[in-house]
Amino acid sequence: MYSVLHRHESAHEDCIWGCAWGRYKKKKSSENTEDNPDASQDSNASDESAPIEYLITGSLDDLVKVWELRDDKLELKHNLEGHSLGVISVAISSDGRTCASSSMDSSLRIWDVENGEKITNIDVGPVDLWTVAFSPDDKYLISGSHSGKITLYGVESAKAEQTLDTRGKFSLSIAYSPDGKYIASGAIDGIINIFDVATTKLVHTLEGHAMPIRSLCFSPDSQLLLTASDDGHMKLYDVQHANVAGTLSGHASWVLSVAFSPDGKHFVSSSSDKTVKVWEVTTKQCIHTFNEHSDQVWGVKFSPDNSKIMSVSEDRSVNIYSCPPS
């Protein structure tokens, strides 16, 4: 059964726009293994024990917060300070050790999740950044901007290393396919562009929506692209052939965020109609609706083990929901 596990009111002092859910394994202490090489096997075994799960939220109060979920309650672990304007988007690296945040102050910051320190600040120049995402190999951060261009920033170099030109309008949303082959962007005029990363060529332009694409994401197997629009609909596209595999309706207003479950069986959506909906991929049906927020819901994410969902809202709260075993 789907249920509300925890509701954290006033998680930030202003509306919460971005969220992410990750986990990492604690670093091995190198001392034992250096003195005693035989100990490395034992320490490996103990290190395989439970990874640390955490949640990231970004808000218009200029803060990025790192939370841990303990006994089904959120505990604040770090306040990441440094942005001078609202935080629009947050993303977590594949190894779970770092997170990135983009802000209306035109900066892109990378943080160490474990100790809460800033690793680097990428100066992006006078561009308005929007959504940010890591490449699957964690070497690049990608972001769309008002110019319609998608920029790949080197995580090590902290510089812009490549630009993909959509030749279109403001890129509101962006996603990197898990297999590393494609980058998709959604624009303010409803156009979706898919780029081949290896050739940097634009391979598909999809015109399924007539209003802004606030969010899009690839399925875990990189075969499907899910898009969410202000037209109140979501669409599933077959990435290879650029065919519409399904149109999903059910929200009464703008669809602001979508995310697949890590096992690829479900996805979750949130809307300015204040609801969070869970959908089944095979049937393309909504199987549950949560009505716990009192204002529009800007972000949703599944936990890495598929067992929970988080949502963040204009109402400044973070909600955690429990999912039945799939």
Short mmCIF file of C-alpha atoms in Angstrom, two decimals:
data_model
loop_
_atom_site.label_atom_id
_atom_site.label_comp_id
_atom_site.label_asym_id
_atom_site.label_seq_id
_atom_site.Cartn_x
_atom_site.Cartn_y
_atom_site.Cartn_z
CA MET A 1 0.00 0.00 0.00
CA TYR A 2 1.13 3.55 -0.71
CA SER A 3 1.18 5.72 2.41
CA VAL A 4 2.63 8.92 3.85
CA LEU A 5 5.68 8.04 5.88
CA HIS A 6 6.82 11.46 7.03
CA ARG A 7 5.96 15.10 6.43
CA HIS A 8 8.65 17.66 7.25
CA GLU A 9 7.05 21.10 7.43
CA SER A 10 9.09 24.30 6.98
CA ALA A 11 12.09 22.38 5.69
CA HIS A 12 13.26 25.66 4.10
CA GLU A 13 12.31 29.29 4.60
CA ASP A 14 11.03 29.64 1.04
CA CYS A 15 9.57 27.37 -1.61
CA ILE A 16 11.57 24.25 -2.50
CA TRP A 17 12.27 23.82 -6.21
CA GLY A 18 14.70 20.94 -6.46
CA CYS A 19 15.29 17.56 -4.86
CA ALA A 20 17.45 14.47 -5.29
CA TRP A 21 17.93 11.17 -3.47
CA GLY A 22 21.24 9.36 -3.26
CA ARG A 23 23.44 7.04 -1.27
CA TYR A 24 27.13 6.48 -0.78
CA LYS A 25 29.41 4.04 0.99
CA LYS A 26 31.68 5.37 3.68
CA LYS A 27 35.29 5.60 2.60
CA LYS A 28 37.55 2.86 3.94
CA SER A 29 40.04 4.03 6.53
CA SER A 30 43.34 3.44 4.79
CA GLU A 31 45.43 3.09 7.96
CA ASN A 32 44.59 -0.54 8.70
CA THR A 33 45.10 -1.71 5.14
CA GLU A 34 48.48 0.01 4.82
CA ASP A 35 49.86 -1.56 8.01
CA ASN A 36 48.22 -4.89 7.41
CA PRO A 37 47.43 -5.83 3.81
CA ASP A 38 45.49 -8.90 5.00
CA ALA A 39 43.02 -6.61 6.76
CA SER A 40 41.83 -5.19 3.46
CA GLN A 41 39.63 -8.18 2.76
CA ASP A 42 37.92 -7.96 6.13
CA SER A 43 37.44 -4.23 5.87
CA ASN A 44 35.93 -4.73 2.42
CA ALA A 45 33.41 -7.11 3.88
CA SER A 46 32.41 -4.72 6.63
CA ASP A 47 32.34 -1.84 4.14
CA GLU A 48 29.74 -3.63 2.08
CA SER A 49 27.39 -2.95 4.99
CA ALA A 50 24.55 -0.52 4.60
CA PRO A 51 25.34 2.52 2.45
CA ILE A 52 24.27 5.88 3.83
CA GLU A 53 21.10 7.23 2.22
CA TYR A 54 20.48 10.93 2.01
CA LEU A 55 18.22 13.50 0.35
CA ILE A 56 19.12 16.88 -1.14
CA THR A 57 16.78 19.86 -1.37
CA GLY A 58 17.34 23.25 -3.02
CA SER A 59 15.23 26.29 -2.28
CA LEU A 60 14.56 29.89 -3.16
CA ASP A 61 16.01 30.69 0.29
CA ASP A 62 19.46 30.28 -1.44
CA LEU A 63 20.26 27.10 0.52
CA VAL A 64 21.01 23.53 -0.46
CA LYS A 65 20.27 21.10 2.39
CA VAL A 66 21.49 17.54 2.92
CA TRP A 67 19.15 15.31 4.95
CA GLU A 68 19.41 11.80 6.29
CA LEU A 69 16.35 9.63 6.74
CA ARG A 70 16.60 7.94 10.13
CA ASP A 71 13.73 5.89 11.56
CA ASP A 72 11.57 7.32 8.78
CA LYS A 73 12.25 10.89 9.92
CA LEU A 74 14.32 13.54 8.17
CA GLU A 75 17.38 14.80 10.02
CA LEU A 76 19.28 17.81 8.70
CA LYS A 77 22.91 16.88 8.11
CA HIS A 78 24.34 19.93 6.28
CA ASN A 79 23.30 23.43 5.25
CA LEU A 80 25.26 24.16 2.06
CA GLU A 81 25.64 27.92 1.92
CA GLY A 82 27.12 30.03 -0.85
CA HIS A 83 24.50 30.76 -3.48
CA SER A 84 23.39 34.38 -3.45
CA LEU A 85 20.05 33.76 -5.16
CA GLY A 86 17.51 30.94 -5.24
CA VAL A 87 18.58 27.37 -5.98
CA ILE A 88 16.76 26.03 -9.02
CA SER A 89 18.06 22.51 -9.44
CA VAL A 90 20.11 19.88 -7.59
CA ALA A 91 21.67 16.66 -8.86
CA ILE A 92 23.67 13.79 -7.37
CA SER A 93 26.68 12.03 -8.93
CA SER A 94 26.42 8.30 -9.72
CA ASP A 95 28.78 7.36 -6.90
CA GLY A 96 26.62 9.41 -4.53
CA ARG A 97 29.57 11.32 -3.05
CA THR A 98 28.97 14.71 -4.61
CA CYS A 99 26.01 16.87 -5.45
CA ALA A 100 25.66 19.84 -7.76
CA SER A 101 23.40 22.86 -7.53
CA SER A 102 22.43 25.53 -10.02
CA SER A 103 21.15 28.90 -8.98
CA MET A 104 19.65 32.09 -10.30
CA ASP A 105 22.95 33.74 -9.32
CA SER A 106 24.43 32.12 -12.50
CA SER A 107 26.68 29.79 -10.56
CA LEU A 108 27.06 26.06 -10.55
CA ARG A 109 28.48 24.57 -7.37
CA ILE A 110 29.72 21.07 -6.58
CA TRP A 111 29.62 19.88 -2.97
CA ASP A 112 30.98 16.97 -0.96
CA VAL A 113 27.89 15.31 0.49
CA GLU A 114 29.65 13.55 3.35
CA ASN A 115 31.39 16.56 4.91
CA GLY A 116 29.21 19.36 3.52
CA GLU A 117 32.17 21.24 1.99
CA LYS A 118 32.14 23.05 -1.35
CA ILE A 119 34.42 21.25 -3.83
CA THR A 120 34.31 23.76 -6.65
CA ASN A 121 32.42 26.68 -8.10
CA ILE A 122 31.94 26.70 -11.87
CA ASP A 123 31.70 30.20 -13.21
CA VAL A 124 29.28 29.99 -16.09
CA GLY A 125 29.41 33.64 -17.14
CA PRO A 126 26.30 35.78 -17.63
CA VAL A 127 23.94 32.91 -18.44
CA ASP A 128 20.74 31.97 -16.72
CA LEU A 129 21.19 28.36 -15.71
CA TRP A 130 18.30 26.08 -15.15
CA THR A 131 18.27 22.31 -14.68
CA VAL A 132 21.56 20.57 -13.93
CA ALA A 133 22.52 16.88 -14.32
CA PHE A 134 25.65 14.72 -14.03
CA SER A 135 26.87 12.52 -16.88
CA PRO A 136 26.70 8.81 -15.91
CA ASP A 137 30.51 8.68 -15.60
CA ASP A 138 30.46 11.80 -13.34
CA LYS A 139 33.00 13.59 -15.57
CA TYR A 140 30.59 16.28 -16.76
CA LEU A 141 27.79 18.45 -15.48
CA ILE A 142 25.26 19.50 -18.05
CA SER A 143 22.93 22.43 -17.90
CA GLY A 144 20.45 24.16 -20.15
CA SER A 145 20.10 27.93 -20.29
CA HIS A 146 18.03 30.83 -21.62
CA SER A 147 20.01 30.82 -24.86
CA GLY A 148 18.73 27.34 -25.73
CA LYS A 149 22.27 25.99 -25.62
CA ILE A 150 23.27 22.97 -23.54
CA THR A 151 26.70 23.23 -21.96
CA LEU A 152 28.87 20.36 -20.73
CA TYR A 153 31.10 21.53 -17.86
CA GLY A 154 34.08 19.43 -16.81
CA VAL A 155 33.78 18.41 -13.16
CA GLU A 156 37.60 18.34 -12.82
CA SER A 157 38.37 21.40 -14.95
CA ALA A 158 35.38 23.43 -13.64
CA LYS A 159 35.12 24.93 -17.14
CA ALA A 160 32.73 24.73 -20.09
CA GLU A 161 34.12 22.01 -22.35
CA GLN A 162 31.44 21.54 -24.97
CA THR A 163 28.24 23.19 -26.19
CA LEU A 164 25.26 21.62 -27.93
CA ASP A 165 23.05 24.08 -29.75
CA THR A 166 19.33 23.30 -29.84
CA ARG A 167 18.90 26.35 -32.10
CA GLY A 168 15.76 26.84 -30.07
CA LYS A 169 14.29 28.56 -27.07
CA PHE A 170 15.17 28.52 -23.36
CA SER A 171 16.06 24.96 -22.27
CA LEU A 172 14.10 24.49 -19.05
CA SER A 173 14.77 20.80 -18.48
CA ILE A 174 17.63 18.44 -19.23
CA ALA A 175 18.50 14.76 -18.81
CA TYR A 176 21.43 12.46 -19.56
CA SER A 177 20.56 8.88 -20.54
CA PRO A 178 21.93 6.30 -18.05
CA ASP A 179 23.84 4.54 -20.86
CA GLY A 180 25.65 7.83 -21.61
CA LYS A 181 24.57 7.93 -25.26
CA TYR A 182 21.99 10.73 -25.28
CA ILE A 183 21.23 14.12 -23.81
CA ALA A 184 17.63 15.35 -23.97
CA SER A 185 16.41 18.88 -23.37
CA GLY A 186 12.94 20.35 -23.05
CA ALA A 187 12.28 23.95 -24.06
CA ILE A 188 9.90 26.66 -22.99
CA ASP A 189 8.00 26.36 -26.31
CA GLY A 190 7.35 22.61 -25.82
CA ILE A 191 10.06 21.35 -28.18
CA ILE A 192 12.18 18.37 -27.07
CA ASN A 193 15.65 17.83 -28.54
CA ILE A 194 17.69 14.63 -28.29
CA PHE A 195 21.45 14.75 -28.96
CA ASP A 196 23.84 11.92 -29.66
CA VAL A 197 26.65 12.55 -27.17
CA ALA A 198 29.40 10.81 -29.22
CA THR A 199 28.75 12.80 -32.40
CA THR A 200 27.26 15.90 -30.65
CA LYS A 201 24.59 15.84 -33.39
CA LEU A 202 20.92 16.60 -32.87
CA VAL A 203 19.24 13.27 -33.69
CA HIS A 204 15.57 13.93 -32.84
CA THR A 205 13.33 16.95 -32.44
CA LEU A 206 10.00 16.04 -30.84
CA GLU A 207 7.01 18.35 -31.01
CA GLY A 208 4.54 16.50 -28.81
CA HIS A 209 3.81 19.39 -26.45
CA ALA A 210 2.78 22.97 -27.17
CA MET A 211 3.73 24.38 -23.76
CA PRO A 212 6.90 24.47 -21.59
CA ILE A 213 8.60 21.16 -20.72
CA ARG A 214 9.34 21.53 -17.01
CA SER A 215 10.87 18.08 -16.56
CA LEU A 216 12.04 15.06 -18.53
CA CYS A 217 13.89 11.85 -17.69
CA PHE A 218 15.13 8.66 -19.30
CA SER A 219 14.08 5.20 -18.13
CA PRO A 220 16.83 3.24 -16.33
CA ASP A 221 17.43 1.16 -19.50
CA SER A 222 17.66 4.39 -21.59
CA GLN A 223 14.97 3.11 -23.99
CA LEU A 224 12.20 5.55 -23.01
CA LEU A 225 12.06 9.31 -22.50
CA LEU A 226 9.35 10.69 -20.24
CA THR A 227 8.35 14.34 -20.66
CA ALA A 228 6.19 16.61 -18.51
CA SER A 229 4.58 19.82 -19.69
CA ASP A 230 2.50 22.81 -18.68
CA ASP A 231 -0.18 21.39 -21.01
CA GLY A 232 -1.06 18.99 -18.14
CA HIS A 233 0.12 15.91 -20.03
CA MET A 234 3.10 13.58 -19.96
CA LYS A 235 4.43 11.66 -22.93
CA LEU A 236 6.56 8.54 -23.21
CA TYR A 237 8.81 8.38 -26.26
CA ASP A 238 10.72 5.44 -27.68
CA VAL A 239 14.18 7.06 -27.77
CA GLN A 240 15.60 5.12 -30.71
CA HIS A 241 12.74 5.75 -33.14
CA ALA A 242 11.35 8.95 -31.57
CA ASN A 243 7.83 7.48 -31.57
CA VAL A 244 5.24 8.38 -28.94
CA ALA A 245 4.79 5.24 -26.83
CA GLY A 246 2.02 6.80 -24.73
CA THR A 247 0.31 10.01 -23.62
CA LEU A 248 -0.64 10.21 -19.95
CA SER A 249 -3.23 12.57 -18.56
CA GLY A 250 -4.59 12.97 -15.08
CA HIS A 251 -3.17 16.14 -13.59
CA ALA A 252 -5.46 19.16 -13.51
CA SER A 253 -2.68 21.66 -14.17
CA TRP A 254 1.01 22.02 -15.14
CA VAL A 255 3.12 18.88 -14.67
CA LEU A 256 6.25 20.15 -12.94
CA SER A 257 8.39 17.07 -12.31
CA VAL A 258 8.68 13.43 -13.37
CA ALA A 259 11.03 10.62 -12.27
CA PHE A 260 11.34 6.92 -13.02
CA SER A 261 11.74 4.33 -10.29
CA PRO A 262 15.22 2.73 -10.40
CA ASP A 263 13.68 -0.63 -11.41
CA GLY A 264 11.91 1.06 -14.36
CA LYS A 265 8.47 -0.32 -13.46
CA HIS A 266 6.92 2.94 -12.24
CA PHE A 267 7.31 6.66 -12.50
CA VAL A 268 6.11 9.51 -10.32
CA SER A 269 4.81 12.93 -11.33
CA SER A 270 4.02 16.15 -9.50
CA SER A 271 1.96 19.13 -10.50
CA SER A 272 0.78 22.62 -9.69
CA ASP A 273 -2.55 20.90 -8.93
CA LYS A 274 -0.78 20.08 -5.56
CA THR A 275 -0.80 16.31 -6.17
CA VAL A 276 1.83 13.59 -6.54
CA LYS A 277 0.85 10.66 -8.77
CA VAL A 278 2.40 7.21 -9.17
CA TRP A 279 2.10 5.52 -12.57
CA GLU A 280 2.71 2.02 -13.87
CA VAL A 281 4.89 2.00 -16.99
CA THR A 282 3.43 -1.13 -18.65
CA THR A 283 -0.24 -0.14 -18.32
CA LYS A 284 0.44 3.65 -18.42
CA GLN A 285 -2.16 3.99 -15.67
CA CYS A 286 -2.09 6.13 -12.52
CA ILE A 287 -2.15 3.72 -9.58
CA HIS A 288 -2.02 6.17 -6.67
CA THR A 289 -2.50 9.88 -5.96
CA PHE A 290 -1.13 11.70 -2.91
CA ASN A 291 -2.88 14.95 -1.90
CA GLU A 292 -0.63 15.96 0.98
CA HIS A 293 0.72 19.32 -0.21
CA SER A 294 -1.07 22.65 0.13
CA ASP A 295 0.65 24.27 -2.87
CA GLN A 296 2.29 23.30 -6.16
CA VAL A 297 4.73 20.39 -6.03
CA TRP A 298 8.00 21.29 -7.77
CA GLY A 299 9.98 18.09 -7.44
CA VAL A 300 9.65 14.33 -6.99
CA LYS A 301 12.17 11.48 -6.78
CA PHE A 302 12.22 7.77 -5.95
CA SER A 303 14.64 6.38 -3.37
CA PRO A 304 17.51 4.29 -4.81
CA ASP A 305 15.83 1.05 -3.60
CA ASN A 306 12.36 1.87 -5.10
CA SER A 307 10.74 1.71 -1.64
CA LYS A 308 10.03 5.41 -1.08
CA ILE A 309 9.19 8.65 -2.90
CA MET A 310 10.02 12.21 -1.88
CA SER A 311 8.25 15.38 -2.94
CA VAL A 312 9.07 19.07 -2.42
CA SER A 313 6.71 21.97 -2.73
CA GLU A 314 5.99 25.67 -2.81
CA ASP A 315 4.50 25.01 0.68
CA ARG A 316 8.12 24.59 1.97
CA SER A 317 7.58 21.00 3.06
CA VAL A 318 9.34 17.75 2.16
CA ASN A 319 7.13 14.67 2.12
CA ILE A 320 8.28 11.05 2.20
CA TYR A 321 5.91 8.32 0.98
CA SER A 322 6.19 4.58 1.34
CA CYS A 323 5.73 2.33 -1.73
CA PRO A 324 4.58 -1.29 -1.69
CA PRO A 325 7.18 -3.90 -2.77
CA SER A 326 7.01 -4.27 -6.57
#
